[in-house]
XYZ file of C-alpha atoms in Angstrom:
301
model
C 39.304 10.066 -5.061
C 41.738 12.872 -4.459
C 43.795 14.645 -7.084
C 46.615 16.619 -5.594
C 47.042 18.353 -8.915
C 44.432 19.804 -11.342
C 41.383 17.664 -11.836
C 40.473 16.181 -15.186
C 37.398 17.191 -17.103
C 36.191 14.272 -19.159
C 32.769 12.914 -20.030
C 32.829 10.302 -17.303
C 35.123 11.667 -14.622
C 33.637 11.227 -11.208
C 34.659 11.560 -7.610
C 34.709 8.896 -4.925
C 35.310 8.446 -1.230
C 37.499 5.788 0.283
C 35.340 2.849 1.292
C 36.379 1.363 4.616
C 36.627 -2.388 4.819
C 37.700 -3.037 1.218
C 41.344 -3.692 2.015
C 40.812 -7.464 1.802
C 39.813 -7.276 -1.849
C 41.047 -10.126 -4.034
C 43.199 -9.010 -6.952
C 44.040 -10.751 -10.193
C 47.674 -11.605 -10.772
C 49.654 -9.706 -13.427
C 49.410 -11.321 -16.853
C 52.822 -11.950 -18.465
C 51.137 -12.371 -21.861
C 49.609 -8.927 -21.633
C 46.033 -9.911 -22.518
C 44.101 -10.414 -19.277
C 42.502 -7.333 -17.754
C 43.509 -6.585 -14.179
C 40.550 -6.860 -11.832
C 39.698 -6.635 -8.143
C 36.942 -8.640 -6.438
C 35.333 -7.604 -3.154
C 32.507 -9.153 -1.175
C 30.872 -12.550 -1.016
C 31.072 -14.722 -4.157
C 27.764 -15.800 -5.619
C 26.245 -17.153 -8.786
C 25.996 -13.739 -10.484
C 28.687 -11.157 -9.658
C 28.148 -7.432 -10.090
C 30.722 -6.073 -12.539
C 31.251 -2.326 -12.121
C 32.551 -0.422 -15.149
C 34.237 2.858 -14.302
C 34.071 6.036 -16.298
C 36.652 8.021 -18.141
C 37.657 6.913 -20.607
C 41.297 6.711 -19.587
C 40.885 6.190 -15.840
C 41.618 3.022 -13.940
C 39.092 1.585 -11.476
C 40.450 3.371 -8.370
C 37.945 6.214 -8.085
C 34.957 3.890 -8.423
C 36.068 1.219 -5.941
C 36.608 3.973 -3.368
C 32.934 4.987 -3.254
C 31.308 4.304 0.141
C 28.208 2.556 -1.240
C 30.074 -0.706 -1.917
C 30.832 -1.476 1.734
C 27.207 -2.306 2.489
C 26.543 -3.940 -0.864
C 29.619 -6.182 -0.743
C 28.309 -7.802 2.420
C 25.670 -9.483 0.264
C 27.309 -9.977 -3.137
C 30.595 -10.030 -4.999
C 31.531 -6.874 -6.874
C 34.184 -6.876 -9.579
C 36.146 -3.766 -10.566
C 38.662 -3.768 -13.402
C 41.125 -1.584 -15.252
C 40.197 -1.020 -18.875
C 42.847 -1.681 -21.507
C 45.510 1.001 -21.526
C 44.805 2.045 -17.924
C 46.105 1.077 -14.497
C 47.552 -2.429 -14.297
C 45.818 -3.801 -17.382
C 47.718 -4.403 -20.644
C 48.734 -1.265 -22.539
C 46.951 -0.218 -25.685
C 49.083 -1.318 -28.635
C 47.577 1.107 -31.114
C 44.382 2.904 -32.158
C 42.622 -0.447 -32.649
C 42.911 -1.027 -28.888
C 41.314 2.314 -28.031
C 37.764 1.840 -29.277
C 34.420 1.126 -27.646
C 34.270 -2.138 -29.582
C 37.562 -3.251 -28.027
C 36.310 -2.322 -24.561
C 33.176 -4.420 -25.139
C 35.251 -7.386 -26.301
C 37.543 -6.987 -23.293
C 34.545 -7.003 -20.957
C 33.296 -10.212 -22.550
C 36.755 -11.745 -22.103
C 36.617 -10.748 -18.427
C 33.236 -12.473 -18.040
C 34.722 -15.638 -19.504
C 37.740 -15.315 -17.225
C 35.382 -15.138 -14.234
C 33.790 -18.397 -15.444
C 30.212 -17.169 -15.028
C 27.380 -17.388 -17.543
C 25.785 -14.076 -16.565
C 26.775 -10.911 -14.792
C 24.953 -8.007 -13.236
C 26.458 -5.001 -15.003
C 26.808 -1.497 -13.549
C 28.306 1.315 -15.578
C 29.108 4.763 -14.245
C 29.373 7.736 -16.629
C 31.403 6.662 -19.695
C 31.248 3.178 -18.187
C 27.517 3.373 -18.879
C 28.240 3.665 -22.599
C 30.460 0.580 -22.454
C 27.780 -1.256 -20.459
C 24.991 -0.349 -22.890
C 27.129 -1.453 -25.832
C 27.961 -4.735 -24.082
C 24.336 -5.440 -23.158
C 23.233 -4.738 -26.716
C 25.778 -7.236 -28.073
C 25.609 -9.882 -25.332
C 22.135 -9.589 -23.753
C 22.016 -13.252 -22.727
C 25.040 -12.694 -20.500
C 23.498 -9.734 -18.616
C 21.105 -10.495 -15.761
C 20.609 -6.839 -14.786
C 21.861 -3.537 -16.192
C 22.419 -0.522 -13.922
C 23.363 2.803 -15.493
C 24.643 5.507 -13.122
C 25.123 8.994 -14.540
C 25.634 7.318 -17.893
C 26.829 9.129 -20.960
C 24.319 9.385 -23.778
C 23.678 6.362 -25.963
C 24.629 8.643 -28.854
C 27.639 10.442 -27.359
C 27.707 13.108 -30.062
C 24.374 14.306 -28.643
C 25.443 14.202 -24.988
C 24.134 17.072 -22.855
C 26.316 18.759 -20.246
C 25.094 21.388 -17.788
C 28.447 22.864 -16.772
C 27.791 26.164 -18.529
C 24.212 26.298 -17.257
C 24.975 25.645 -13.590
C 28.475 27.079 -13.341
C 28.837 29.739 -16.069
C 31.470 31.697 -14.160
C 33.711 28.615 -13.822
C 33.321 27.535 -17.430
C 34.036 31.054 -18.665
C 37.401 30.974 -16.879
C 38.561 27.736 -18.564
C 41.054 28.545 -21.341
C 40.008 27.282 -24.789
C 41.890 24.236 -26.085
C 41.547 23.328 -29.757
C 43.667 20.169 -29.573
C 41.977 16.772 -30.055
C 42.285 16.172 -26.309
C 40.724 19.554 -25.587
C 37.900 19.011 -28.033
C 37.113 15.638 -26.425
C 37.246 17.067 -22.886
C 40.391 15.118 -21.939
C 42.055 18.119 -20.317
C 43.109 19.189 -16.840
C 41.396 22.021 -15.001
C 41.567 23.119 -11.371
C 37.872 23.663 -10.734
C 36.246 20.457 -11.968
C 35.503 19.210 -8.449
C 33.490 22.369 -7.764
C 31.106 21.349 -10.550
C 30.726 17.699 -9.555
C 28.768 17.808 -6.314
C 25.304 18.688 -5.182
C 26.719 19.519 -1.738
C 30.095 21.237 -1.858
C 30.849 20.059 1.683
C 31.392 16.583 0.277
C 34.580 17.858 -1.327
C 36.176 17.866 2.125
C 35.370 14.192 2.627
C 37.504 12.939 -0.242
C 40.293 10.476 0.472
C 41.773 7.406 -1.109
C 43.826 6.584 -4.160
C 43.406 8.967 -7.092
C 44.435 6.256 -9.536
C 45.886 6.948 -12.960
C 44.725 8.647 -16.144
C 45.769 8.231 -19.782
C 45.026 11.269 -21.923
C 45.836 9.260 -25.059
C 43.277 6.554 -24.224
C 40.696 9.169 -23.276
C 41.142 11.084 -26.515
C 41.181 8.089 -28.869
C 38.240 6.307 -27.237
C 36.156 9.493 -27.139
C 36.844 10.148 -30.824
C 35.646 6.621 -31.587
C 32.608 6.921 -29.305
C 31.406 9.974 -31.200
C 30.520 7.644 -34.091
C 28.147 5.551 -31.941
C 24.371 5.521 -31.859
C 23.159 2.816 -29.467
C 19.545 3.992 -29.294
C 18.176 1.633 -32.012
C 19.765 -1.371 -30.273
C 18.548 -0.223 -26.845
C 14.986 0.012 -28.145
C 15.138 -3.776 -28.693
C 16.988 -4.609 -25.487
C 15.385 -7.271 -23.300
C 17.390 -6.827 -20.083
C 16.018 -5.518 -16.757
C 17.465 -2.015 -16.475
C 17.770 0.602 -13.737
C 18.772 4.135 -14.750
C 20.147 6.389 -11.993
C 21.079 10.058 -12.278
C 21.856 12.860 -9.885
C 19.256 15.602 -10.169
C 22.075 18.172 -10.164
C 24.555 16.303 -12.350
C 26.408 18.898 -14.428
C 28.340 16.176 -16.282
C 25.226 14.288 -17.422
C 22.023 16.254 -17.815
C 18.993 14.502 -16.286
C 17.489 14.625 -19.778
C 20.114 12.079 -20.891
C 18.982 9.574 -18.263
C 15.348 10.249 -19.129
C 15.878 9.498 -22.823
C 17.803 6.287 -22.077
C 15.093 5.116 -19.684
C 12.375 5.797 -22.246
C 14.292 3.937 -24.945
C 15.017 0.685 -23.077
C 11.748 -1.268 -22.707
C 10.637 -1.473 -19.085
C 13.590 0.492 -17.706
C 13.162 2.122 -14.285
C 14.438 5.671 -13.740
C 15.471 7.027 -10.330
C 16.730 10.567 -9.779
C 18.830 11.217 -6.682
C 17.702 14.596 -5.403
C 20.839 15.399 -3.373
C 23.482 14.234 -5.833
C 25.650 15.509 -8.618
C 27.605 13.132 -10.851
C 28.228 10.421 -8.248
C 25.185 9.311 -6.214
C 27.266 6.387 -4.917
C 29.297 9.033 -3.062
C 26.768 11.690 -2.091
C 23.837 9.402 -1.210
C 25.485 6.018 -0.587
C 22.747 4.569 1.634
C 19.992 5.329 -0.847
C 22.204 4.172 -3.696
C 22.858 0.802 -2.068
C 19.157 0.395 -1.219
C 17.933 1.186 -4.743
C 20.512 -0.996 -6.481
C 20.070 -3.921 -4.079
C 16.296 -3.762 -4.385
C 16.618 -3.828 -8.174
C 19.173 -6.652 -8.280
C 17.052 -8.753 -5.935
C 14.016 -8.325 -8.189
C 12.913 -10.334 -11.178
C 15.442 -11.615 -13.671
C 14.842 -12.480 -17.302
C 14.702 -16.249 -17.790
């Protein structure tokens, strides 16, 4: 995605490229009642769709749908993208009770019911990984496969960033911000994109819709997420799981992915050696291959 103004530094912000061939995506109609989440479906419908949960919080689905990896994958399966409550074309958040991880999990379950499918393959990127882990822990029988891509920590208060380790000169130049939004990382800075890639040349390849961002949603949801500890539930999770992380992800330390993979029984961990926060952008062919191979594998009965 392309911001033509300062980028946003949040736990799950990620960058994406425009994916050719997705213009024929099917979109859900606006909901006059204000309850149904807006979603976009691409690819070939099948028995089990892949639902992709974007990061943020506070972003709509635009950056994620624009990643190039989906073009190849959508030739073989249906992929659903959606706007979380309070973002994009989905219903607005009516108050603090609508800006919690619990509400996002309940909204995702409502989307599954709206799609009229018993099970979904679930892929969460960055903060979307936290939503996906929380959903799988609550509704494991509705998840055929779980894919976590650069996921935030299962206990967000213990999340590990590497911005200051890899880019100390950039971090040192960011003005301090003691506001709730600043403390939660829901702030705008010019240099975020410089800290997001393994290969800086990929910055020049960006195109596509930047989408929208709600600082209020980001701040409120992050404050709520700081109370979570999903590790005990993940230790009991019986869902086939693939954990993916860029080796040079400054937003999510590889140690975060390692701990998640060691907590979920039988989880498979794959590091992408030429990626930062978005392997679906920097290594799209490998990303599609690894995810497809996993989704085509064994499924819990």
